[in-house]
PDB file of C-alpha atoms in Angstrom:
ATOM      1  CA  UNK A   1      16.317 -32.070-232.052  1.00 80.00           C
ATOM      2  CA  UNK A   2      16.852 -28.282-232.384  1.00 94.00           C
ATOM      3  CA  UNK A   3      15.005 -26.207-229.957  1.00 97.00           C
ATOM      4  CA  UNK A   4      13.006 -23.238-230.830  1.00 96.00           C
ATOM      5  CA  UNK A   5      13.919 -20.286-230.578  1.00 97.00           C
ATOM      6  CA  UNK A   6      11.882 -18.990-227.716  1.00 96.00           C
ATOM      7  CA  UNK A   7      12.779 -22.360-225.225  1.00 96.00           C
ATOM      8  CA  UNK A   8      16.431 -21.557-225.730  1.00 97.00           C
ATOM      9  CA  UNK A   9      16.545 -17.974-225.388  1.00 97.00           C
ATOM     10  CA  UNK A  10      14.900 -18.657-221.520  1.00 96.00           C
ATOM     11  CA  UNK A  11      17.340 -21.340-221.358  1.00 97.00           C
ATOM     12  CA  UNK A  12      19.832 -18.297-221.979  1.00 97.00           C
ATOM     13  CA  UNK A  13      18.448 -16.234-219.954  1.00 96.00           C
ATOM     14  CA  UNK A  14      18.139 -18.258-216.967  1.00 97.00           C
ATOM     15  CA  UNK A  15      21.059 -20.269-217.184  1.00 97.00           C
ATOM     16  CA  UNK A  16      23.763 -18.073-218.673  1.00 96.00           C
ATOM     17  CA  UNK A  17      21.983 -14.572-216.313  1.00 95.00           C
ATOM     18  CA  UNK A  18      26.068 -13.273-216.555  1.00 92.00           C
ATOM     19  CA  UNK A  19      25.372 -12.704-220.226  1.00 95.00           C
ATOM     20  CA  UNK A  20      23.567 -10.417-223.023  1.00 94.00           C
ATOM     21  CA  UNK A  21      21.455 -13.702-224.847  1.00 95.00           C
ATOM     22  CA  UNK A  22      21.885 -11.658-227.368  1.00 94.00           C
ATOM     23  CA  UNK A  23      25.382 -12.355-227.565  1.00 95.00           C
ATOM     24  CA  UNK A  24      25.292 -16.405-225.980  1.00 96.00           C
ATOM     25  CA  UNK A  25      21.883 -17.192-228.571  1.00 97.00           C
ATOM     26  CA  UNK A  26      23.708 -15.677-231.409  1.00 97.00           C
ATOM     27  CA  UNK A  27      26.664 -18.497-230.354  1.00 98.00           C
ATOM     28  CA  UNK A  28      24.666 -21.118-229.952  1.00 98.00           C
ATOM     29  CA  UNK A  29      23.023 -19.714-233.843  1.00 98.00           C
ATOM     30  CA  UNK A  30      26.788 -20.276-235.278  1.00 98.00           C
ATOM     31  CA  UNK A  31      27.493 -23.208-232.927  1.00 98.00           C
ATOM     32  CA  UNK A  32      24.800 -25.421-232.666  1.00 98.00           C
ATOM     33  CA  UNK A  33      22.005 -23.557-235.072  1.00 97.00           C
ATOM     34  CA  UNK A  34      20.338 -23.886-231.588  1.00 98.00           C
ATOM     35  CA  UNK A  35      20.515 -27.822-231.347  1.00 98.00           C
ATOM     36  CA  UNK A  36      21.419 -29.815-227.448  1.00 98.00           C
ATOM     37  CA  UNK A  37      22.947 -32.785-230.065  1.00 98.00           C
ATOM     38  CA  UNK A  38      24.949 -30.826-231.992  1.00 98.00           C
ATOM     39  CA  UNK A  39      28.902 -33.113-232.267  1.00 98.00           C
ATOM     40  CA  UNK A  40      31.799 -31.484-233.819  1.00 98.00           C
ATOM     41  CA  UNK A  41      35.404 -33.915-234.491  1.00 97.00           C
ATOM     42  CA  UNK A  42      37.628 -31.266-235.459  1.00 95.00           C
ATOM     43  CA  UNK A  43      39.493 -31.468-238.324  1.00 94.00           C
ATOM     44  CA  UNK A  44      37.156 -34.179-239.119  1.00 96.00           C
ATOM     45  CA  UNK A  45      33.861 -32.671-239.345  1.00 96.00           C
ATOM     46  CA  UNK A  46      29.790 -32.611-238.047  1.00 97.00           C
ATOM     47  CA  UNK A  47      28.412 -35.956-236.527  1.00 96.00           C
ATOM     48  CA  UNK A  48      25.013 -36.660-236.229  1.00 91.00           C
ATOM     49  CA  UNK A  49      23.488 -38.310-233.111  1.00 95.00           C
ATOM     50  CA  UNK A  50      19.744 -39.045-233.093  1.00 95.00           C
ATOM     51  CA  UNK A  51      18.968 -39.383-228.499  1.00 97.00           C
ATOM     52  CA  UNK A  52      21.354 -37.980-226.274  1.00 97.00           C
ATOM     53  CA  UNK A  53      22.611 -41.376-225.665  1.00 97.00           C
ATOM     54  CA  UNK A  54      23.547 -41.750-229.363  1.00 98.00           C
ATOM     55  CA  UNK A  55      24.793 -38.365-228.584  1.00 98.00           C
ATOM     56  CA  UNK A  56      27.287 -39.142-225.623  1.00 98.00           C
ATOM     57  CA  UNK A  57      28.706 -42.586-227.299  1.00 98.00           C
ATOM     58  CA  UNK A  58      29.622 -40.883-230.269  1.00 98.00           C
ATOM     59  CA  UNK A  59      31.473 -37.336-228.183  1.00 98.00           C
ATOM     60  CA  UNK A  60      33.295 -40.338-225.718  1.00 98.00           C
ATOM     61  CA  UNK A  61      34.398 -42.924-228.483  1.00 98.00           C
ATOM     62  CA  UNK A  62      35.678 -39.625-230.472  1.00 98.00           C
ATOM     63  CA  UNK A  63      37.858 -38.803-227.098  1.00 98.00           C
ATOM     64  CA  UNK A  64      39.058 -41.457-226.692  1.00 97.00           C
ATOM     65  CA  UNK A  65      40.382 -41.875-229.592  1.00 97.00           C
ATOM     66  CA  UNK A  66      41.942 -38.260-228.651  1.00 97.00           C
ATOM     67  CA  UNK A  67      40.808 -36.032-231.118  1.00 97.00           C
ATOM     68  CA  UNK A  68      39.362 -32.503-229.474  1.00 97.00           C
ATOM     69  CA  UNK A  69      35.309 -32.757-230.348  1.00 98.00           C
ATOM     70  CA  UNK A  70      33.669 -29.844-229.503  1.00 98.00           C
ATOM     71  CA  UNK A  71      29.694 -31.378-227.411  1.00 98.00           C
ATOM     72  CA  UNK A  72      25.998 -29.825-227.393  1.00 98.00           C
ATOM     73  CA  UNK A  73      24.550 -26.487-228.171  1.00 98.00           C
ATOM     74  CA  UNK A  74      27.015 -23.589-227.355  1.00 98.00           C
ATOM     75  CA  UNK A  75      30.087 -26.655-228.611  1.00 98.00           C
ATOM     76  CA  UNK A  76      32.422 -26.744-225.025  1.00 98.00           C
ATOM     77  CA  UNK A  77      35.812 -28.320-226.832  1.00 97.00           C
ATOM     78  CA  UNK A  78      35.789 -31.586-225.307  1.00 97.00           C
ATOM     79  CA  UNK A  79      39.088 -29.780-223.481  1.00 96.00           C
ATOM     80  CA  UNK A  80      37.620 -27.470-221.428  1.00 96.00           C
ATOM     81  CA  UNK A  81      34.951 -30.636-219.184  1.00 96.00           C
ATOM     82  CA  UNK A  82      37.653 -31.255-216.926  1.00 95.00           C
ATOM     83  CA  UNK A  83      37.949 -27.421-215.150  1.00 95.00           C
ATOM     84  CA  UNK A  84      34.549 -26.709-215.349  1.00 96.00           C
ATOM     85  CA  UNK A  85      33.070 -29.620-214.094  1.00 95.00           C
ATOM     86  CA  UNK A  86      31.773 -30.968-217.403  1.00 97.00           C
ATOM     87  CA  UNK A  87      31.124 -34.507-217.541  1.00 98.00           C
ATOM     88  CA  UNK A  88      30.764 -35.495-221.693  1.00 98.00           C
ATOM     89  CA  UNK A  89      26.891 -36.248-220.950  1.00 98.00           C
ATOM     90  CA  UNK A  90      26.531 -32.790-218.955  1.00 98.00           C
ATOM     91  CA  UNK A  91      27.979 -30.877-222.234  1.00 98.00           C
ATOM     92  CA  UNK A  92      24.993 -32.282-223.393  1.00 98.00           C
ATOM     93  CA  UNK A  93      22.427 -30.893-221.729  1.00 98.00           C
ATOM     94  CA  UNK A  94      21.589 -27.490-222.557  1.00 98.00           C
ATOM     95  CA  UNK A  95      21.423 -25.727-218.973  1.00 98.00           C
ATOM     96  CA  UNK A  96      24.606 -27.293-218.343  1.00 98.00           C
ATOM     97  CA  UNK A  97      26.048 -26.380-221.527  1.00 98.00           C
ATOM     98  CA  UNK A  98      24.647 -23.112-221.472  1.00 98.00           C
ATOM     99  CA  UNK A  99      26.283 -22.001-218.086  1.00 97.00           C
ATOM    100  CA  UNK A 100      29.713 -23.358-219.402  1.00 98.00           C
ATOM    101  CA  UNK A 101      29.911 -21.264-222.197  1.00 98.00           C
ATOM    102  CA  UNK A 102      28.327 -18.223-220.534  1.00 96.00           C
ATOM    103  CA  UNK A 103      30.957 -18.326-218.279  1.00 96.00           C
ATOM    104  CA  UNK A 104      34.335 -19.629-220.943  1.00 97.00           C
ATOM    105  CA  UNK A 105      32.424 -15.679-222.006  1.00 97.00           C
ATOM    106  CA  UNK A 106      32.810 -13.702-219.083  1.00 96.00           C
ATOM    107  CA  UNK A 107      36.789 -15.522-218.288  1.00 96.00           C
ATOM    108  CA  UNK A 108      37.174 -14.387-221.886  1.00 96.00           C
ATOM    109  CA  UNK A 109      36.172 -10.730-221.800  1.00 96.00           C
ATOM    110  CA  UNK A 110      37.270 -10.820-218.870  1.00 96.00           C
ATOM    111  CA  UNK A 111      40.654 -11.211-220.629  1.00 96.00           C
ATOM    112  CA  UNK A 112      39.942  -9.536-223.447  1.00 96.00           C
ATOM    113  CA  UNK A 113      39.671  -6.254-222.165  1.00 95.00           C
ATOM    114  CA  UNK A 114      42.908  -5.778-221.274  1.00 96.00           C
ATOM    115  CA  UNK A 115      44.321  -5.077-224.133  1.00 94.00           C
ATOM    116  CA  UNK A 116      41.326  -3.677-225.918  1.00 95.00           C
ATOM    117  CA  UNK A 117      37.414  -1.442-225.486  1.00 94.00           C
ATOM    118  CA  UNK A 118      33.733  -1.639-226.879  1.00 92.00           C
ATOM    119  CA  UNK A 119      33.265  -3.570-229.202  1.00 93.00           C
ATOM    120  CA  UNK A 120      37.441  -4.374-230.742  1.00 96.00           C
ATOM    121  CA  UNK A 121      37.375  -6.577-226.755  1.00 95.00           C
ATOM    122  CA  UNK A 122      33.279  -8.361-227.630  1.00 95.00           C
ATOM    123  CA  UNK A 123      34.877  -9.762-230.860  1.00 96.00           C
ATOM    124  CA  UNK A 124      38.043 -10.529-229.299  1.00 97.00           C
ATOM    125  CA  UNK A 125      36.117 -11.997-226.679  1.00 97.00           C
ATOM    126  CA  UNK A 126      34.520 -14.126-229.854  1.00 97.00           C
ATOM    127  CA  UNK A 127      37.413 -15.078-230.857  1.00 97.00           C
ATOM    128  CA  UNK A 128      38.484 -16.363-227.591  1.00 97.00           C
ATOM    129  CA  UNK A 129      35.595 -18.312-227.176  1.00 97.00           C
ATOM    130  CA  UNK A 130      36.299 -20.151-230.707  1.00 96.00           C
ATOM    131  CA  UNK A 131      40.562 -20.840-230.618  1.00 95.00           C
ATOM    132  CA  UNK A 132      41.544 -19.990-227.471  1.00 94.00           C
ATOM    133  CA  UNK A 133      42.954 -16.237-228.519  1.00 94.00           C
ATOM    134  CA  UNK A 134      42.073 -13.313-229.286  1.00 96.00           C
ATOM    135  CA  UNK A 135      43.236 -13.349-233.354  1.00 96.00           C
ATOM    136  CA  UNK A 136      42.310 -16.428-234.187  1.00 97.00           C
ATOM    137  CA  UNK A 137      38.383 -15.874-234.920  1.00 97.00           C
ATOM    138  CA  UNK A 138      39.107 -13.190-237.285  1.00 97.00           C
ATOM    139  CA  UNK A 139      40.894 -15.149-239.980  1.00 97.00           C
ATOM    140  CA  UNK A 140      38.772 -17.430-239.896  1.00 97.00           C
ATOM    141  CA  UNK A 141      36.158 -15.511-240.255  1.00 97.00           C
ATOM    142  CA  UNK A 142      34.923 -17.247-236.113  1.00 98.00           C
ATOM    143  CA  UNK A 143      33.501 -12.773-235.382  1.00 97.00           C
ATOM    144  CA  UNK A 144      32.527 -11.990-239.051  1.00 97.00           C
ATOM    145  CA  UNK A 145      29.770 -14.707-237.929  1.00 98.00           C
ATOM    146  CA  UNK A 146      28.139 -14.081-235.090  1.00 97.00           C
ATOM    147  CA  UNK A 147      28.242 -10.001-235.642  1.00 97.00           C
ATOM    148  CA  UNK A 148      25.841 -12.298-238.959  1.00 97.00           C
ATOM    149  CA  UNK A 149      23.913 -13.885-236.465  1.00 97.00           C
ATOM    150  CA  UNK A 150      23.603 -11.207-234.028  1.00 96.00           C
ATOM    151  CA  UNK A 151      21.597  -9.360-236.871  1.00 95.00           C
ATOM    152  CA  UNK A 152      19.040 -11.914-236.732  1.00 95.00           C
ATOM    153  CA  UNK A 153      19.243 -12.884-233.624  1.00 95.00           C
ATOM    154  CA  UNK A 154      18.331  -9.491-232.005  1.00 94.00           C
ATOM    155  CA  UNK A 155      15.233  -9.028-234.084  1.00 94.00           C
ATOM    156  CA  UNK A 156      13.760 -11.999-233.001  1.00 94.00           C
ATOM    157  CA  UNK A 157      14.702 -11.692-229.144  1.00 94.00           C
ATOM    158  CA  UNK A 158      12.946  -8.544-229.576  1.00 91.00           C
ATOM    159  CA  UNK A 159      10.153 -10.451-231.158  1.00 92.00           C
ATOM    160  CA  UNK A 160       9.717 -12.500-228.395  1.00 89.00           C
ATOM    161  CA  UNK A 161      10.451  -9.601-224.678  1.00 81.00           C
ATOM    162  CA  UNK A 162      10.088  -6.008-224.277  1.00 64.00           C
ATOM    163  CA  UNK A 163      12.528  -3.900-226.197  1.00 49.00           C
ATOM    164  CA  UNK A 164      14.346  -2.646-222.791  1.00 44.00           C
ATOM    165  CA  UNK A 165      13.381  -5.611-220.267  1.00 44.00           C
ATOM    166  CA  UNK A 166      16.399  -5.919-217.803  1.00 40.00           C
ATOM    167  CA  UNK A 167      18.568  -3.125-219.591  1.00 40.00           C
ATOM    168  CA  UNK A 168      17.600   0.111-217.213  1.00 32.00           C
ATOM    169  CA  UNK A 169      20.682   0.126-215.546  1.00 30.00           C
ATOM    170  CA  UNK A 170      23.100  -0.513-218.862  1.00 32.00           C
ATOM    171  CA  UNK A 171      26.223   2.368-220.268  1.00 27.00           C
ATOM    172  CA  UNK A 172      27.219   1.633-223.680  1.00 26.00           C
ATOM    173  CA  UNK A 173      30.630   0.775-224.734  1.00 29.00           C
ATOM    174  CA  UNK A 174      32.490   2.491-226.991  1.00 28.00           C
ATOM    175  CA  UNK A 175      30.914   5.443-229.230  1.00 28.00           C
ATOM    176  CA  UNK A 176      27.146   4.809-230.874  1.00 29.00           C
ATOM    177  CA  UNK A 177      28.397   5.420-234.654  1.00 27.00           C
ATOM    178  CA  UNK A 178      31.901   2.412-233.358  1.00 30.00           C
ATOM    179  CA  UNK A 179      29.375  -0.249-236.011  1.00 33.00           C
ATOM    180  CA  UNK A 180      27.181   0.365-238.983  1.00 33.00           C
ATOM    181  CA  UNK A 181      23.386   1.130-238.167  1.00 31.00           C
ATOM    182  CA  UNK A 182      22.519  -2.215-239.008  1.00 39.00           C
ATOM    183  CA  UNK A 183      24.255  -4.420-236.450  1.00 39.00           C
ATOM    184  CA  UNK A 184      23.775  -4.514-233.075  1.00 41.00           C
ATOM    185  CA  UNK A 185      26.155  -3.307-230.315  1.00 42.00           C
ATOM    186  CA  UNK A 186      27.370  -4.245-226.791  1.00 45.00           C
ATOM    187  CA  UNK A 187      27.410  -2.379-223.818  1.00 39.00           C
ATOM    188  CA  UNK A 188      28.312  -3.720-220.049  1.00 39.00           C
ATOM    189  CA  UNK A 189      25.928  -4.309-217.221  1.00 38.00           C
ATOM    190  CA  UNK A 190      28.166  -0.566-214.742  1.00 38.00           C
ATOM    191  CA  UNK A 191      27.511  -3.022-211.361  1.00 39.00           C
ATOM    192  CA  UNK A 192      29.742  -5.515-213.216  1.00 42.00           C
ATOM    193  CA  UNK A 193      32.106  -4.880-216.278  1.00 42.00           C
ATOM    194  CA  UNK A 194      32.484  -8.924-217.338  1.00 43.00           C
ATOM    195  CA  UNK A 195      28.062  -8.613-217.644  1.00 44.00           C
ATOM    196  CA  UNK A 196      27.832  -8.320-221.499  1.00 45.00           C
ATOM    197  CA  UNK A 197      24.450  -7.150-222.956  1.00 43.00           C
ATOM    198  CA  UNK A 198      23.605  -6.026-226.576  1.00 41.00           C
ATOM    199  CA  UNK A 199      21.168  -3.012-227.629  1.00 37.00           C
TER     200      UNK A 199
END
């Protein structure tokens, strides 16, 4: 059950408004290829479900067996269910899943920006999202995969949305030459430095 890109983008805007749709869509693309029923049992592999009921049953079984399980469109880890208020069932609801992904990204960015700035802080944010620390997501190439996904996601978003929609108040983080021209750069909203926006 893969979501169409425009539908997933609309959910990103609605459910994770504090995060740039380019960022959350890049992560969801890497994590699940926009599949709300995606399940990954860490150290075992991906499972395929054809319905929400089947997905909930599979995830419940593996979590009960003591495994760490990534759930839904943004692959929220089962260890994050309690503190975020998600149940296993609600983790398969795309909007709830993206909202929690947004919360995790905001917290990760706040943590990363204490030690880095600009694109380095953004990359560390991706690493934190994936591994819980600022370094392992570089070693396992997750950060590179998200940036690579962004190269495809940003043009898709531009095709769906007006180029400057909602970005009038953003300011650039880091020098514009900090990334290759084909790689999108991030900006943060001046009123809230936890708001990530691609440009």
